[in-house]
Backbone as ProteinMPNN parsed JSONL, in Angstrom:
{"seq_chain_A": "MRARVLTLTILAMATTPAFADDKCKGEVEAAFVKQRAQPAFRTVATAQTLNGPLIRTIDFVAPDAIYNKIESPTEEAPVETIGIGKWAWANTEGGWDEQPPHNAQVVAQEREAYKVPPKAAADFSCLGKVAYEGKDYVGYGTAVAKDTDGMDVVTTVYVSPDTGLPAYYVTKSAKSEGPAKFVAAYSYEGITIIPPTDVIPSTEPASDKK", "coords_chain_A": {"N_chain_A": [[-2.235, 106.346, -39.609], [-3.839, 108.482, -40.493], [-2.378, 110.631, -39.501], [-0.159, 110.525, -41.14], [-1.356, 111.085, -43.551], [-2.088, 113.8, -43.223], [0.42, 114.968, -42.879], [1.562, 114.564, -45.403], [-0.251, 115.967, -46.925], [0.193, 118.612, -46.097], [2.839, 118.781, -46.923], [2.481, 118.691, -49.672], [1.324, 121.174, -50.059], [3.496, 122.784, -49.974], [4.405, 123.37, -52.452], [4.001, 125.873, -53.375], [5.45, 128.662, -54.938], [8.127, 131.107, -54.319], [9.124, 134.532, -54.385], [10.949, 137.736, -55.472], [11.835, 141.349, -56.127], [12.023, 144.555, -57.743], [10.499, 145.902, -60.571], [10.387, 143.563, -62.207], [9.941, 141.606, -60.297], [7.439, 142.46, -59.448], [5.902, 141.914, -61.727], [6.05, 139.131, -61.852], [4.822, 138.43, -59.417], [2.3, 139.509, -59.92], [1.383, 137.795, -61.892], [0.947, 135.459, -60.432], [-0.945, 136.355, -58.627], [-3.046, 136.712, -60.375], [-3.355, 134.066, -61.13], [-4.306, 132.879, -58.737], [-6.784, 133.997, -58.697], [-8.238, 132.65, -60.544], [-10.988, 130.527, -61.595], [-10.363, 127.859, -61.394], [-7.397, 125.906, -61.024], [-4.467, 123.956, -61.742], [-1.63, 122.448, -60.275], [1.21, 120.683, -61.082], [3.825, 119.349, -59.639], [7.15, 118.381, -59.839], [9.73, 116.946, -58.16], [13.12, 116.137, -58.042], [14.546, 113.439, -56.392], [16.804, 111.46, -54.349], [15.834, 108.925, -54.611], [14.371, 108.96, -56.882], [11.84, 110.599, -58.968], [9.601, 112.706, -57.174], [6.272, 113.333, -57.252], [3.83, 115.775, -57.09], [0.504, 116.626, -57.186], [-1.779, 119.228, -57.282], [-5.013, 120.29, -57.279], [-7.167, 123.041, -57.495], [-10.383, 124.297, -57.008], [-12.465, 126.981, -57.098], [-15.111, 127.84, -54.785], [-14.001, 126.485, -52.62], [-12.743, 123.936, -52.857], [-10.327, 121.369, -52.948], [-7.818, 119.211, -54.209], [-5.372, 116.764, -53.619], [-2.572, 114.9, -54.656], [0.031, 112.668, -54.044], [2.755, 111.177, -55.414], [5.101, 108.977, -54.667], [8.439, 107.804, -55.086], [9.151, 105.834, -53.327], [6.91, 104.604, -52.442], [4.251, 102.258, -53.032], [1.73, 102.969, -53.925], [-0.118, 105.965, -54.75], [-0.801, 108.731, -52.495], [-3.772, 110.315, -51.656], [-5.816, 113.188, -51.152], [-8.931, 114.848, -50.611], [-10.569, 117.891, -50.215], [-13.502, 119.535, -49.486], [-15.291, 122.289, -48.737], [-16.143, 121.96, -45.384], [-15.538, 119.322, -45.247], [-13.495, 116.388, -45.629], [-11.584, 113.865, -47.314], [-9.586, 110.896, -47.553], [-7.271, 108.86, -49.318], [-5.293, 106.324, -48.796], [-4.647, 103.669, -48.778], [-5.693, 102.282, -50.953], [-8.413, 102.828, -50.841], [-11.066, 105.147, -50.179], [-11.491, 107.096, -47.256], [-13.553, 108.875, -44.988], [-12.494, 111.804, -43.363], [-11.997, 112.609, -39.895], [-13.426, 115.394, -38.002], [-11.321, 117.104, -36.912], [-9.103, 116.541, -38.528], [-10.151, 117.208, -41.024], [-10.442, 119.92, -40.655], [-7.801, 120.799, -40.624], [-7.07, 120.286, -43.29], [-8.779, 122.112, -44.518], [-7.737, 124.526, -43.538], [-5.187, 124.516, -44.697], [-5.953, 124.622, -47.347], [-7.072, 127.203, -47.499], [-4.78, 128.676, -47.025], [-3.35, 128.059, -49.306], [-4.692, 129.434, -51.239], [-3.8, 132.002, -51.12], [-1.899, 134.396, -52.824], [1.608, 134.009, -53.612], [4.347, 135.691, -51.973], [7.214, 137.951, -52.236], [10.588, 136.644, -52.337], [13.041, 136.332, -53.54], [15.417, 137.682, -55.878], [14.412, 138.716, -59.111], [15.004, 138.885, -62.612], [14.003, 140.396, -65.714], [13.563, 138.432, -68.499], [12.522, 138.595, -70.992], [11.319, 137.378, -74.155], [11.251, 133.924, -74.123], [11.941, 130.447, -74.778], [10.371, 127.373, -73.935], [9.804, 123.966, -73.514], [9.0, 123.792, -76.184], [7.42, 126.041, -76.671], [6.829, 129.611, -76.715], [7.408, 131.967, -74.143], [6.989, 134.587, -71.681], [9.743, 135.317, -69.828], [11.198, 135.092, -66.519], [13.959, 135.362, -64.434], [16.058, 134.171, -61.747], [19.02, 135.18, -59.94], [22.051, 133.252, -59.496], [21.844, 130.966, -56.828], [22.312, 129.341, -53.639], [21.063, 126.136, -53.113], [19.219, 124.108, -50.714], [20.759, 121.836, -50.479], [23.255, 122.699, -51.05], [23.847, 123.006, -53.726], [24.454, 125.074, -56.566], [21.908, 126.945, -57.938], [19.433, 128.082, -60.333], [16.363, 129.8, -60.853], [13.561, 129.863, -62.975], [10.692, 131.535, -64.052], [8.019, 130.976, -66.156], [5.757, 132.715, -68.057], [2.601, 132.841, -69.612], [2.279, 134.613, -72.632], [-0.151, 135.185, -73.706], [-2.227, 134.9, -71.819], [-1.227, 135.906, -69.454], [-0.822, 134.3, -67.304], [0.956, 132.132, -65.0], [2.931, 129.518, -66.37], [5.031, 127.68, -66.045], [7.304, 126.86, -63.412], [10.574, 126.66, -62.75], [13.353, 125.151, -61.32], [16.768, 124.696, -61.547], [20.086, 123.252, -61.849], [22.786, 125.543, -61.851], [25.042, 124.966, -63.186], [24.892, 122.681, -64.681], [23.428, 120.829, -67.389], [21.565, 118.919, -66.938], [18.524, 117.127, -65.863], [15.941, 119.229, -64.529], [15.883, 120.261, -61.093], [13.516, 120.85, -59.845], [10.264, 121.177, -61.045], [7.376, 122.965, -61.611], [4.362, 122.676, -63.165], [1.698, 124.457, -64.553], [-1.826, 124.456, -65.105], [-5.127, 125.259, -66.446], [-7.589, 124.466, -67.381], [-10.418, 122.238, -67.686], [-10.711, 121.181, -65.063], [-12.058, 119.617, -62.33], [-13.532, 118.893, -59.151], [-14.882, 116.419, -57.196], [-16.758, 114.82, -54.552], [-15.49, 111.68, -53.334], [-16.624, 108.349, -54.207], [-18.008, 105.334, -52.648], [-17.145, 105.54, -49.93], [-15.535, 105.085, -46.8], [-17.085, 105.726, -43.83], [-16.288, 108.252, -41.35], [-15.376, 107.368, -38.026], [-15.502, 109.056, -35.953], [-17.214, 111.676, -34.114], [-19.152, 113.964, -36.019], [-20.17, 116.441, -35.419], [-19.34, 119.095, -35.556], [-19.304, 119.692, -38.222], [-21.404, 120.8, -39.464]], "CA_chain_A": [[-2.442, 106.549, -41.036], [-4.352, 109.819, -40.745], [-1.3, 111.587, -39.269], [0.651, 110.499, -42.349], [-2.123, 111.789, -44.579], [-2.004, 115.235, -43.007], [1.794, 115.371, -43.13], [1.765, 114.615, -46.84], [-1.073, 117.054, -47.442], [0.919, 119.849, -45.841], [3.996, 118.742, -47.793], [2.042, 119.055, -51.019], [1.062, 122.595, -50.118], [4.763, 123.49, -50.042], [4.766, 123.612, -53.842], [3.79, 127.28, -53.71], [6.753, 129.286, -55.118], [8.407, 132.359, -53.624], [9.81, 135.487, -55.279], [11.192, 139.16, -55.141], [12.58, 142.39, -56.855], [11.24, 145.685, -58.249], [9.539, 145.774, -61.674], [10.254, 142.163, -62.634], [9.29, 140.932, -59.178], [6.032, 142.825, -59.477], [5.246, 141.208, -62.824], [5.927, 137.72, -61.453], [3.79, 138.337, -58.39], [1.006, 139.785, -60.547], [0.96, 136.579, -62.595], [0.419, 134.507, -59.457], [-2.197, 136.919, -58.125], [-4.044, 136.385, -61.39], [-3.596, 132.622, -61.043], [-5.145, 132.586, -57.578], [-8.126, 134.517, -58.96], [-8.904, 131.81, -61.532], [-11.988, 129.622, -61.008], [-9.728, 126.566, -61.124], [-6.053, 125.735, -61.585], [-3.766, 122.728, -61.339], [-0.18, 122.454, -60.167], [1.874, 119.385, -61.066], [5.19, 119.664, -59.239], [8.04, 117.222, -59.848], [10.999, 117.191, -57.489], [14.048, 115.025, -58.163], [15.104, 112.993, -55.12], [17.782, 110.382, -54.493], [15.119, 107.695, -54.946], [13.594, 109.152, -58.096], [10.974, 111.776, -58.922], [8.452, 112.832, -56.292], [5.318, 114.133, -58.018], [2.712, 116.286, -56.298], [-0.532, 117.279, -57.985], [-2.748, 119.969, -56.484], [-6.095, 120.947, -58.011], [-8.01, 123.935, -56.7], [-11.585, 124.794, -57.677], [-13.114, 127.95, -56.223], [-14.44, 128.616, -53.744], [-13.524, 125.767, -51.435], [-12.439, 122.525, -53.141], [-8.923, 121.11, -53.243], [-7.428, 117.808, -54.375], [-3.934, 116.554, -53.553], [-2.049, 113.547, -54.883], [1.48, 112.559, -53.931], [3.303, 109.935, -55.95], [6.451, 108.874, -54.147], [9.18, 106.666, -55.622], [9.339, 104.824, -52.286], [5.603, 104.056, -52.077], [3.649, 101.5, -54.12], [0.517, 103.64, -54.412], [-0.168, 107.382, -54.376], [-1.625, 109.187, -51.38], [-4.664, 111.352, -52.169], [-6.78, 113.818, -50.254], [-9.892, 115.785, -51.174], [-11.239, 118.736, -49.241], [-14.573, 120.367, -50.033], [-15.924, 122.924, -47.586], [-15.666, 121.462, -44.094], [-15.36, 117.87, -45.322], [-12.258, 115.919, -46.243], [-11.458, 112.421, -47.504], [-8.21, 110.497, -47.859], [-7.06, 107.544, -49.91], [-3.902, 105.956, -48.522], [-4.431, 102.228, -48.896], [-6.562, 101.709, -51.975], [-9.814, 103.138, -50.612], [-11.297, 106.453, -49.579], [-12.185, 107.158, -45.971], [-13.881, 110.216, -44.538], [-11.625, 112.261, -42.285], [-12.7, 113.186, -38.74], [-13.481, 116.859, -38.058], [-10.069, 117.826, -36.669], [-8.277, 116.387, -39.727], [-10.779, 117.991, -42.093], [-10.162, 121.327, -40.383], [-6.428, 121.054, -41.063], [-7.115, 120.352, -44.748], [-9.425, 123.379, -44.865], [-6.798, 125.599, -43.244], [-4.152, 124.486, -45.72], [-6.578, 125.083, -48.589], [-7.175, 128.649, -47.437], [-3.428, 129.207, -47.164], [-2.927, 127.862, -50.692], [-5.383, 130.423, -52.066], [-3.125, 133.297, -50.992], [-0.782, 134.52, -53.777], [2.926, 134.039, -52.968], [5.042, 136.976, -51.852], [8.59, 137.994, -52.718], [11.653, 136.075, -51.515], [14.257, 136.21, -54.346], [15.504, 138.692, -56.93], [14.13, 138.258, -60.467], [15.25, 139.786, -63.729], [13.126, 140.159, -66.856], [14.3, 137.754, -69.555], [11.879, 138.793, -72.282], [10.767, 136.194, -74.823], [12.07, 132.723, -73.942], [11.272, 129.217, -75.2], [10.408, 126.241, -73.001], [8.917, 122.884, -73.933], [8.499, 124.019, -77.53], [6.553, 127.212, -76.774], [7.413, 130.875, -76.29], [6.825, 132.552, -72.944], [7.685, 135.711, -71.069], [10.534, 134.673, -68.784], [11.75, 135.835, -65.385], [14.956, 134.478, -63.851], [16.792, 134.57, -60.554], [20.469, 135.031, -59.93], [22.489, 131.98, -58.931], [21.699, 130.889, -55.37], [22.576, 128.031, -53.05], [19.91, 125.364, -52.664], [19.398, 123.55, -49.367], [21.797, 120.813, -50.523], [24.522, 123.323, -51.404], [23.995, 123.146, -55.173], [24.145, 126.371, -57.164], [20.718, 126.785, -58.772], [18.711, 129.249, -60.835], [14.932, 129.543, -61.019], [12.921, 130.617, -64.049], [9.234, 131.507, -64.137], [7.548, 131.159, -67.526], [4.396, 133.242, -68.032], [1.972, 132.856, -70.926], [2.086, 135.964, -73.16], [-1.547, 135.344, -74.107], [-3.136, 134.984, -70.672], [-0.6, 136.513, -68.294], [-0.816, 133.322, -66.214], [2.155, 131.295, -64.922], [2.869, 128.224, -67.045], [6.027, 126.802, -65.429], [8.251, 127.37, -62.416], [11.625, 125.658, -62.931], [14.621, 125.329, -60.621], [17.755, 123.75, -62.077], [21.478, 123.537, -61.54], [23.364, 126.643, -62.624], [26.271, 124.506, -63.832], [24.661, 121.431, -65.4], [22.28, 120.807, -68.295], [20.762, 117.741, -66.624], [17.115, 117.39, -65.531], [15.684, 120.251, -63.508], [15.657, 119.75, -59.743], [12.11, 121.048, -59.49], [9.443, 121.784, -62.086], [5.939, 123.075, -61.373], [3.622, 122.99, -64.382], [0.371, 124.953, -64.201], [-2.864, 124.422, -66.138], [-6.295, 126.006, -66.004], [-8.785, 123.995, -68.06], [-10.863, 120.866, -67.463], [-10.428, 120.779, -63.685], [-13.227, 119.473, -61.46], [-13.313, 118.117, -57.922], [-16.138, 115.918, -56.648], [-16.522, 113.886, -53.447], [-15.289, 110.301, -53.771], [-17.687, 107.374, -53.954], [-17.584, 104.162, -51.865], [-16.345, 106.082, -48.835], [-15.654, 104.522, -45.458], [-17.409, 106.874, -42.97], [-15.482, 108.496, -40.169], [-15.932, 106.802, -36.79], [-15.52, 110.109, -34.947], [-18.375, 112.548, -34.252], [-19.056, 115.01, -37.024], [-21.115, 117.462, -34.995], [-18.884, 120.414, -35.894], [-19.232, 119.785, -39.665], [-22.704, 121.241, -39.962]], "C_chain_A": [[-2.884, 107.975, -41.314], [-3.289, 110.881, -40.501], [-0.413, 111.672, -40.501], [-0.049, 111.248, -43.482], [-1.952, 113.291, -44.437], [-0.6, 115.748, -43.251], [2.04, 115.529, -44.617], [0.925, 115.707, -47.482], [-0.359, 118.387, -47.273], [2.155, 119.934, -46.718], [3.62, 119.163, -49.198], [1.804, 120.542, -51.14], [2.347, 123.392, -50.272], [5.206, 123.75, -51.474], [4.444, 125.021, -54.28], [5.144, 127.97, -53.824], [6.904, 130.579, -54.334], [9.295, 133.247, -54.483], [10.21, 136.809, -54.623], [11.976, 139.963, -56.172], [11.681, 143.341, -57.626], [10.259, 145.365, -59.384], [9.308, 144.318, -62.049], [9.588, 141.329, -61.547], [7.797, 141.216, -59.196], [5.273, 142.099, -60.575], [5.063, 139.728, -62.506], [4.809, 137.565, -60.427], [2.403, 138.57, -58.976], [0.475, 138.559, -61.287], [0.357, 135.571, -61.625], [-0.82, 135.036, -58.744], [-3.327, 136.572, -59.093], [-4.37, 134.891, -61.357], [-4.557, 132.296, -59.905], [-6.572, 133.083, -57.759], [-8.889, 133.679, -59.984], [-9.953, 130.919, -60.86], [-11.437, 128.243, -60.707], [-8.315, 126.596, -61.686], [-5.411, 124.49, -60.989], [-2.272, 122.989, -61.295], [0.306, 121.009, -60.172], [3.355, 119.661, -60.823], [6.005, 118.388, -59.162], [9.375, 117.608, -59.239], [11.881, 115.947, -57.63], [14.645, 114.701, -56.793], [16.112, 111.878, -55.382], [17.126, 109.078, -54.924], [14.339, 107.788, -56.252], [12.667, 110.341, -57.955], [9.826, 111.644, -57.929], [7.492, 113.799, -56.962], [4.141, 114.505, -57.136], [1.745, 117.013, -57.221], [-1.512, 117.955, -57.037], [-3.744, 120.613, -57.428], [-6.854, 121.844, -57.045], [-9.173, 124.393, -57.558], [-12.294, 125.714, -56.696], [-14.575, 127.561, -55.977], [-13.722, 127.781, -52.687], [-13.216, 124.297, -51.668], [-10.969, 122.381, -53.508], [-8.68, 119.608, -53.303], [-5.911, 117.736, -54.363], [-3.61, 115.106, -53.868], [-0.534, 113.586, -54.811], [1.896, 111.18, -54.41], [4.778, 109.875, -55.586], [7.16, 107.664, -54.755], [9.394, 105.555, -54.599], [8.033, 104.187, -51.83], [4.977, 103.36, -53.28], [2.454, 102.222, -54.741], [0.545, 105.103, -54.001], [-1.017, 107.61, -53.132], [-2.453, 110.351, -51.882], [-5.511, 111.92, -51.042], [-7.691, 114.736, -51.058], [-10.476, 116.584, -50.027], [-12.27, 119.597, -49.937], [-15.329, 120.968, -48.855], [-15.302, 122.431, -46.291], [-15.392, 119.962, -44.099], [-14.035, 117.526, -45.984], [-12.256, 114.397, -46.291], [-10.011, 112.116, -47.865], [-8.196, 109.083, -48.422], [-5.591, 107.196, -49.742], [-3.623, 104.484, -48.763], [-5.434, 101.598, -49.862], [-8.038, 101.951, -51.772], [-9.964, 104.468, -49.905], [-11.963, 106.321, -48.216], [-12.4, 108.613, -45.583], [-13.006, 110.584, -43.358], [-12.44, 112.834, -41.137], [-12.58, 114.707, -38.762], [-12.145, 117.558, -37.855], [-9.112, 117.694, -37.844], [-8.828, 117.211, -40.878], [-10.501, 119.477, -41.9], [-8.751, 121.706, -40.828], [-6.371, 121.181, -42.58], [-7.72, 121.68, -45.193], [-8.483, 124.56, -44.626], [-5.698, 125.669, -44.289], [-4.696, 124.956, -47.072], [-6.664, 126.602, -48.608], [-5.803, 129.305, -47.599], [-2.956, 129.115, -48.608], [-3.554, 128.891, -51.62], [-4.676, 131.777, -52.065], [-1.966, 133.369, -51.985], [0.553, 134.618, -53.053], [3.533, 135.43, -52.978], [6.515, 136.823, -52.237], [9.574, 137.347, -51.757], [12.929, 135.835, -52.303], [14.236, 137.266, -55.426], [15.249, 138.066, -58.29], [14.537, 139.33, -61.464], [14.313, 139.419, -64.868], [13.948, 139.58, -67.998], [13.716, 137.988, -70.94], [11.318, 137.5, -72.838], [11.731, 135.024, -74.692], [11.256, 131.502, -74.358], [11.431, 128.149, -74.124], [9.385, 125.219, -73.463], [8.236, 123.189, -75.273], [7.583, 125.213, -77.712], [7.292, 128.458, -76.281], [6.65, 131.444, -75.1], [7.542, 133.858, -72.62], [8.417, 135.148, -69.857], [11.044, 135.631, -67.731], [12.72, 134.901, -64.673], [15.628, 135.055, -62.628], [18.284, 134.541, -60.817], [20.805, 133.659, -59.349], [22.389, 132.037, -57.412], [22.011, 129.478, -54.907], [21.27, 127.369, -52.655], [20.212, 124.77, -51.3], [20.471, 122.47, -49.327], [23.157, 121.367, -50.933], [24.738, 123.505, -52.892], [23.681, 124.571, -55.599], [22.995, 126.196, -58.145], [20.216, 128.137, -59.266], [17.252, 128.845, -61.012], [14.392, 130.451, -62.118], [11.416, 130.436, -63.966], [8.846, 131.834, -65.577], [6.069, 131.547, -67.485], [3.842, 133.274, -69.456], [1.802, 134.289, -71.42], [0.632, 136.236, -73.543], [-2.485, 135.595, -72.929], [-2.558, 135.742, -69.485], [-0.54, 135.594, -67.09], [0.494, 132.528, -66.19], [1.929, 129.961, -65.628], [3.826, 127.219, -66.403], [6.85, 127.585, -64.416], [9.348, 126.315, -62.34], [12.872, 126.057, -62.152], [15.588, 124.258, -61.101], [19.152, 124.155, -61.663], [21.987, 124.662, -62.429], [24.564, 126.192, -63.446], [26.076, 123.266, -64.694], [23.432, 121.553, -66.285], [21.397, 119.585, -68.06], [19.324, 118.117, -66.296], [16.986, 118.445, -64.436], [15.455, 119.598, -62.156], [14.187, 119.812, -59.368], [11.409, 121.736, -60.651], [7.995, 121.796, -61.619], [5.287, 123.501, -62.68], [2.197, 123.354, -64.001], [-0.581, 124.844, -65.386], [-4.17, 124.927, -65.55], [-7.607, 125.518, -66.604], [-9.115, 122.564, -67.642], [-10.628, 120.33, -66.066], [-11.72, 120.761, -62.873], [-12.838, 118.651, -60.239], [-14.671, 117.717, -57.376], [-15.831, 114.982, -55.485], [-16.333, 112.466, -53.973], [-16.514, 109.44, -53.477], [-17.13, 106.199, -53.146], [-16.672, 104.563, -50.707], [-16.6, 105.31, -47.549], [-15.924, 105.687, -44.503], [-16.44, 107.017, -41.81], [-16.174, 107.91, -38.948], [-16.007, 107.849, -35.68], [-16.717, 111.024, -35.167], [-18.135, 113.643, -35.268], [-19.942, 116.204, -36.695], [-20.68, 118.852, -35.398], [-18.752, 120.618, -37.397], [-20.568, 120.216, -40.268], [-22.53, 122.449, -40.862]], "O_chain_A": [[-2.388, 108.616, -42.24], [-3.267, 111.907, -41.181], [0.036, 112.756, -40.872], [0.588, 111.95, -44.267], [-1.698, 113.983, -45.423], [-0.43, 116.848, -43.776], [2.65, 116.506, -45.052], [1.339, 116.309, -48.473], [-0.314, 119.196, -48.2], [2.499, 121.009, -47.209], [4.356, 119.908, -49.845], [2.048, 121.125, -52.197], [2.302, 124.559, -50.662], [6.286, 124.301, -51.689], [4.599, 125.341, -55.458], [5.938, 127.88, -52.887], [5.942, 131.087, -53.759], [10.134, 132.745, -55.232], [9.916, 137.052, -53.453], [12.692, 139.392, -56.994], [10.639, 142.913, -58.122], [9.292, 144.633, -59.175], [8.165, 143.884, -62.192], [8.772, 140.454, -61.837], [6.985, 140.315, -58.984], [4.122, 141.709, -60.378], [4.039, 139.137, -62.851], [3.957, 136.685, -60.549], [1.44, 137.913, -58.582], [-0.73, 138.313, -61.309], [-0.626, 134.904, -61.949], [-1.66, 134.251, -58.303], [-4.421, 136.188, -58.679], [-5.523, 134.499, -61.536], [-5.505, 131.533, -60.083], [-7.476, 132.639, -57.051], [-10.054, 133.958, -60.265], [-9.819, 130.591, -59.68], [-11.975, 127.53, -59.86], [-8.061, 127.237, -62.706], [-5.759, 124.04, -59.898], [-1.718, 123.664, -62.163], [-0.138, 120.201, -59.356], [4.052, 120.153, -61.71], [5.607, 117.427, -58.504], [10.067, 118.493, -59.744], [11.432, 114.832, -57.365], [15.182, 115.58, -56.118], [16.25, 111.412, -56.513], [17.773, 108.224, -55.529], [13.719, 106.815, -56.682], [12.695, 111.027, -56.934], [9.166, 110.608, -57.855], [7.843, 114.951, -57.217], [3.53, 113.642, -56.507], [2.143, 117.919, -57.954], [-2.014, 117.331, -56.102], [-3.359, 121.402, -58.29], [-7.145, 121.452, -55.915], [-8.984, 124.824, -58.695], [-12.679, 125.296, -55.604], [-15.217, 127.008, -56.87], [-12.913, 128.317, -51.931], [-13.408, 123.483, -50.765], [-10.432, 123.173, -54.283], [-9.266, 118.838, -52.542], [-5.237, 118.538, -55.01], [-4.291, 114.192, -53.403], [0.108, 114.43, -55.436], [1.453, 110.157, -53.886], [5.597, 110.622, -56.122], [6.546, 106.61, -54.921], [9.779, 104.445, -54.968], [8.031, 103.334, -50.943], [5.143, 103.808, -54.415], [2.199, 102.098, -55.94], [1.172, 105.448, -52.999], [-1.847, 106.776, -52.771], [-1.91, 111.283, -52.475], [-5.873, 111.215, -50.1], [-7.276, 115.326, -52.056], [-10.835, 116.027, -48.99], [-11.944, 120.315, -50.882], [-15.938, 120.244, -48.067], [-14.084, 122.477, -46.119], [-15.05, 119.393, -43.062], [-13.522, 118.289, -46.803], [-12.84, 113.729, -45.437], [-9.301, 112.961, -48.411], [-9.004, 108.234, -48.047], [-4.74, 107.716, -50.463], [-2.468, 104.095, -48.935], [-5.955, 100.512, -49.609], [-8.855, 101.341, -52.461], [-9.1, 104.871, -49.126], [-12.889, 105.528, -48.044], [-11.546, 109.468, -45.816], [-12.797, 109.774, -42.454], [-13.464, 113.476, -41.368], [-11.726, 115.252, -39.462], [-11.855, 118.524, -38.561], [-8.376, 118.636, -38.14], [-8.072, 117.838, -41.62], [-10.343, 120.211, -42.875], [-8.531, 122.8, -41.347], [-5.706, 122.074, -43.105], [-7.231, 122.303, -46.136], [-8.442, 125.491, -45.431], [-5.316, 126.756, -44.721], [-3.99, 125.605, -47.843], [-6.36, 127.226, -49.626], [-5.678, 130.355, -48.23], [-2.24, 129.996, -49.084], [-3.0, 129.188, -52.678], [-4.939, 132.609, -52.933], [-1.119, 132.476, -51.986], [0.636, 135.241, -51.995], [3.269, 136.237, -53.87], [6.992, 135.725, -52.523], [9.444, 137.466, -50.538], [13.838, 135.186, -51.786], [13.167, 137.704, -55.85], [15.798, 137.009, -58.601], [14.429, 140.526, -61.194], [13.878, 138.272, -64.979], [14.934, 140.187, -68.417], [14.328, 137.629, -71.946], [10.891, 136.626, -72.084], [12.89, 135.117, -75.098], [10.026, 131.52, -74.298], [12.479, 128.034, -73.489], [8.242, 125.561, -73.765], [7.059, 122.887, -75.47], [7.019, 125.395, -78.791], [8.26, 128.362, -75.526], [5.42, 131.409, -75.053], [8.57, 134.184, -73.214], [7.796, 134.571, -68.963], [11.291, 136.808, -67.995], [12.358, 133.772, -64.341], [15.754, 136.271, -62.486], [18.748, 133.953, -61.794], [19.944, 132.99, -58.78], [22.792, 133.017, -56.786], [21.978, 128.534, -55.697], [20.458, 127.962, -51.945], [21.322, 124.908, -50.786], [21.04, 122.205, -48.267], [24.104, 120.607, -51.14], [25.733, 124.111, -53.29], [22.765, 125.203, -55.071], [23.086, 125.396, -59.076], [20.528, 129.184, -58.699], [16.949, 127.684, -61.288], [14.717, 131.637, -62.186], [10.923, 129.317, -63.826], [9.286, 132.835, -66.142], [5.236, 130.812, -66.954], [4.532, 133.685, -70.39], [1.235, 135.113, -70.703], [0.233, 137.392, -73.686], [-3.416, 136.394, -73.022], [-3.301, 136.177, -68.605], [-0.244, 136.037, -65.98], [1.081, 132.276, -67.243], [0.867, 129.352, -65.5], [3.481, 126.05, -66.233], [7.06, 128.792, -64.544], [9.09, 125.19, -61.911], [13.384, 127.166, -62.306], [15.278, 123.067, -61.07], [19.374, 125.267, -61.185], [21.661, 124.726, -63.615], [25.051, 126.933, -64.3], [27.011, 122.841, -65.374], [22.503, 122.296, -65.968], [20.565, 119.254, -68.905], [18.936, 119.278, -66.427], [17.821, 118.532, -63.536], [14.896, 118.504, -62.078], [13.674, 118.941, -58.665], [11.888, 122.742, -61.176], [7.446, 120.752, -61.269], [5.614, 124.549, -63.237], [1.558, 122.648, -63.221], [-0.2, 125.105, -66.527], [-4.324, 125.019, -64.332], [-8.65, 126.119, -66.346], [-8.231, 121.782, -67.293], [-10.37, 119.138, -65.9], [-12.395, 121.783, -62.75], [-11.929, 117.823, -60.293], [-15.519, 118.573, -57.121], [-14.745, 114.405, -55.436], [-16.959, 112.091, -54.964], [-17.329, 109.764, -52.613], [-15.916, 106.083, -52.978], [-15.586, 104.012, -50.526], [-17.732, 104.931, -47.249], [-15.071, 106.565, -44.37], [-15.849, 106.041, -41.347], [-17.399, 107.946, -38.84], [-16.514, 107.569, -34.593], [-17.195, 111.142, -36.295], [-17.033, 114.184, -35.362], [-20.412, 116.899, -37.596], [-21.528, 119.728, -35.573], [-18.155, 121.605, -37.827], [-20.816, 120.009, -41.456], [-23.512, 122.975, -41.385]]}, "name": "protein", "num_of_chains": 1, "seq": "MRARVLTLTILAMATTPAFADDKCKGEVEAAFVKQRAQPAFRTVATAQTLNGPLIRTIDFVAPDAIYNKIESPTEEAPVETIGIGKWAWANTEGGWDEQPPHNAQVVAQEREAYKVPPKAAADFSCLGKVAYEGKDYVGYGTAVAKDTDGMDVVTTVYVSPDTGLPAYYVTKSAKSEGPAKFVAAYSYEGITIIPPTDVIPSTEPASDKK"}
């Protein structure tokens, strides 16, 4: 069970986007640098799969707290993890259990990796003022590229003109107006992470969690 928890935790961390290109690339990267400097932020990433939407929620609260939830169309209940400092907890079967030190260390390592702003990996152009979900943003778009399944896709990053923070990261088919393949929505208010209650203690020594 714990191996599955860690696999899904690492999978959730994969929702960090990747970018590249001169002036426009720099503006996109700057937005994510600013995001990582916030006291708290949330990512809700929805990926379309053959079985339905896979939803991953990641909350980060500085300096060292992270929450992950994965809602899979093939699972009856979500999988959740919380990491605060050197401690970690997981909820996979309707109850929270404390993770042993080696699992908690993996969660901590992934949390530290998530704090690092993403670097360039695709060309972006500046789109200027664009509308999405009923609001105006500063947009940045990629050229058409092949996704891992062979589909031609484009990615658009929507940045708030008021805060300079990323609001959405959207990858969709370049040839179809159907639902986006991947959408990451970012928010920055009302985010807290606290240790769970009614926890089942770890049965492994916790001597290295001092």
